[in-house]
Coordinates of C-alpha atoms in Angstrom, one line a residue:
Q27 CA -8.4 -3.8 -28.7
A28 CA -8.2 -1.3 -25.8
E29 CA -11.3 -2.7 -24.3
E30 CA -9.8 -6.2 -24.3
C31 CA -6.7 -4.9 -22.6
I32 CA -8.8 -3.2 -19.9
T33 CA -10.8 -6.4 -19.3
R34 CA -7.6 -8.3 -19.0
L35 CA -6.3 -5.7 -16.5
I36 CA -9.4 -6.0 -14.4
H37 CA -9.0 -9.8 -14.2
L38 CA -5.3 -9.6 -13.2
N39 CA -6.4 -9.3 -9.6
K40 CA -7.8 -12.9 -9.7
I41 CA -4.5 -14.5 -11.0
D42 CA -2.6 -14.7 -7.7
P43 CA -4.2 -14.2 -4.4
H44 CA -0.8 -14.1 -2.6
V45 CA 0.5 -11.1 -4.5
P46 CA 2.2 -8.6 -2.2
N47 CA 0.8 -5.2 -1.4
E48 CA 3.8 -3.0 -2.3
M49 CA 4.0 -0.4 -5.1
L50 CA 6.4 -1.9 -7.7
Y51 CA 5.1 -5.4 -7.9
G52 CA 2.0 -5.5 -5.7
R53 CA -1.6 -4.4 -5.2
I54 CA -0.8 -0.7 -4.6
G55 CA 1.0 -0.6 -8.0
Y56 CA -2.0 -2.4 -9.5
I57 CA -4.4 0.2 -8.1
F58 CA -2.1 2.9 -9.6
A59 CA -2.5 1.3 -13.0
L60 CA -6.3 1.1 -12.7
L61 CA -6.5 4.8 -11.7
F62 CA -4.1 5.7 -14.6
V63 CA -6.5 4.0 -17.0
N64 CA -9.5 5.8 -15.6
K65 CA -7.7 9.2 -15.7
N66 CA -6.4 8.8 -19.2
F67 CA -9.7 7.5 -20.8
G68 CA -11.5 10.4 -19.1
E69 CA -14.2 8.0 -17.9
E70 CA -14.6 5.2 -15.5
K71 CA -13.4 2.2 -17.4
I72 CA -12.4 0.5 -14.2
P73 CA -15.4 0.4 -11.8
Q74 CA -14.7 2.2 -8.5
S75 CA -16.2 -0.8 -6.7
H76 CA -13.3 -2.9 -8.1
I77 CA -10.7 -0.5 -6.9
Q78 CA -12.3 -0.2 -3.5
Q79 CA -12.4 -4.0 -3.1
I80 CA -8.6 -4.2 -3.7
C81 CA -8.2 -1.4 -1.1
E82 CA -10.2 -3.5 1.3
N83 CA -8.0 -6.5 0.5
I84 CA -4.9 -4.3 1.2
L85 CA -6.3 -3.1 4.5
T86 CA -7.4 -6.5 5.6
S87 CA -4.0 -8.0 4.7
G88 CA -2.2 -5.2 6.7
E89 CA -4.4 -5.8 9.7
N90 CA -3.9 -9.5 9.6
L91 CA -0.1 -9.3 9.4
S92 CA 0.0 -6.7 12.1
R93 CA -1.9 -9.0 14.5
K94 CA 0.0 -12.1 13.4
R95 CA 3.4 -10.5 14.0
N96 CA 2.5 -8.6 17.1
F97 CA 2.7 -5.1 15.7
A98 CA -0.9 -4.1 16.5
A99 CA -0.1 -2.1 19.6
K100 CA 2.4 0.0 17.5
S101 CA 0.9 0.0 14.0
P102 CA -2.6 -1.4 13.1
L103 CA -1.3 -2.1 9.6
M104 CA 1.9 -3.9 8.7
Y105 CA 3.2 -5.1 5.3
E106 CA 6.3 -7.2 4.3
W107 CA 8.3 -7.7 1.2
Y108 CA 10.4 -10.9 1.1
Q109 CA 10.0 -11.3 4.9
E110 CA 11.3 -7.8 5.6
Y111 CA 9.3 -4.8 6.8
Y112 CA 10.5 -2.2 4.4
V113 CA 9.8 1.5 5.2
G114 CA 10.3 3.1 1.8
A115 CA 8.0 4.0 -1.1
A116 CA 8.9 1.2 -3.5
H117 CA 8.4 -1.9 -1.5
G118 CA 7.5 -0.6 1.9
L119 CA 5.1 1.0 4.3
A120 CA 5.5 4.6 3.0
G121 CA 4.3 3.8 -0.5
I122 CA 1.4 1.8 0.7
Y123 CA 0.2 4.3 3.2
Y124 CA 0.6 7.1 0.7
Y125 CA -1.7 5.6 -1.8
L126 CA -4.3 4.5 0.7
M127 CA -4.6 8.2 1.6
Q128 CA -5.3 9.4 -1.9
P129 CA -8.8 10.8 -2.3
S130 CA -9.4 9.0 -5.6
L131 CA -9.3 5.7 -3.8
Q132 CA -12.2 6.8 -1.6
V133 CA -11.1 4.8 1.4
N134 CA -13.6 4.9 4.3
Q135 CA -12.8 7.9 6.5
G136 CA -13.2 5.7 9.6
K137 CA -10.5 3.3 8.4
L138 CA -8.2 6.2 7.4
H139 CA -8.4 7.5 11.0
S140 CA -8.3 4.2 12.8
L141 CA -5.9 2.2 10.6
V142 CA -3.9 4.3 8.3
K143 CA -3.2 7.4 10.4
P144 CA -1.7 5.5 13.4
S145 CA 0.4 3.4 11.0
V146 CA 1.7 6.6 9.4
D147 CA 2.4 8.0 12.9
F148 CA 4.4 4.8 13.6
V149 CA 6.6 5.3 10.5
C150 CA 7.1 8.9 11.4
R151 CA 8.5 7.9 14.8
L152 CA 11.2 5.9 13.0
K153 CA 12.9 9.0 11.7
F154 CA 16.5 9.4 12.7
P155 CA 17.8 12.8 14.1
S156 CA 19.5 13.3 10.7
G157 CA 16.1 13.1 9.0
N158 CA 16.7 9.8 7.4
Y159 CA 14.6 6.7 7.8
P160 CA 15.7 3.1 8.1
P161 CA 15.3 0.9 5.1
C162 CA 13.7 -1.8 7.3
L163 CA 12.1 -1.8 10.7
D164 CA 14.9 -3.7 12.4
D165 CA 17.7 -1.7 10.8
T166 CA 19.2 0.9 13.1
R167 CA 21.9 2.1 10.8
D168 CA 21.6 5.8 9.7
L169 CA 23.1 5.5 6.2
L170 CA 20.9 7.2 3.7
V171 CA 17.4 8.3 2.7
H172 CA 16.0 5.0 1.5
W173 CA 13.5 5.0 -1.4
C174 CA 12.9 1.2 -1.4

């Protein structure tokens, strides 16, 4: 029964090609689930090649949106959730970039330096003097530390 569940988990990636990239409902969350399975079974139940293909899809999606919405000069990767550019960990840039930097994903070092690092630097520049970050890119209100 566990093997059947793992097979179904692997095939979830093929159900909806328009799934978002964010942590809670998207590709990064899916990758987290795949890594969780491998870690807790103590062996590679999910092929690393499958995980890396999803990472590539996330990077390509981020590059495409960055170019399409004219962010490329500021951030080579950009992601949206319901037409908003969230900054936080749950639906936003921080969560996606955090997972892309995890060693277990084995993202190509060149892509980490040319795509992920400048995108993280862009997010770091959004910090308010208070230490807070905006919930979305176009929100200039310094209200709280936003997790979403």
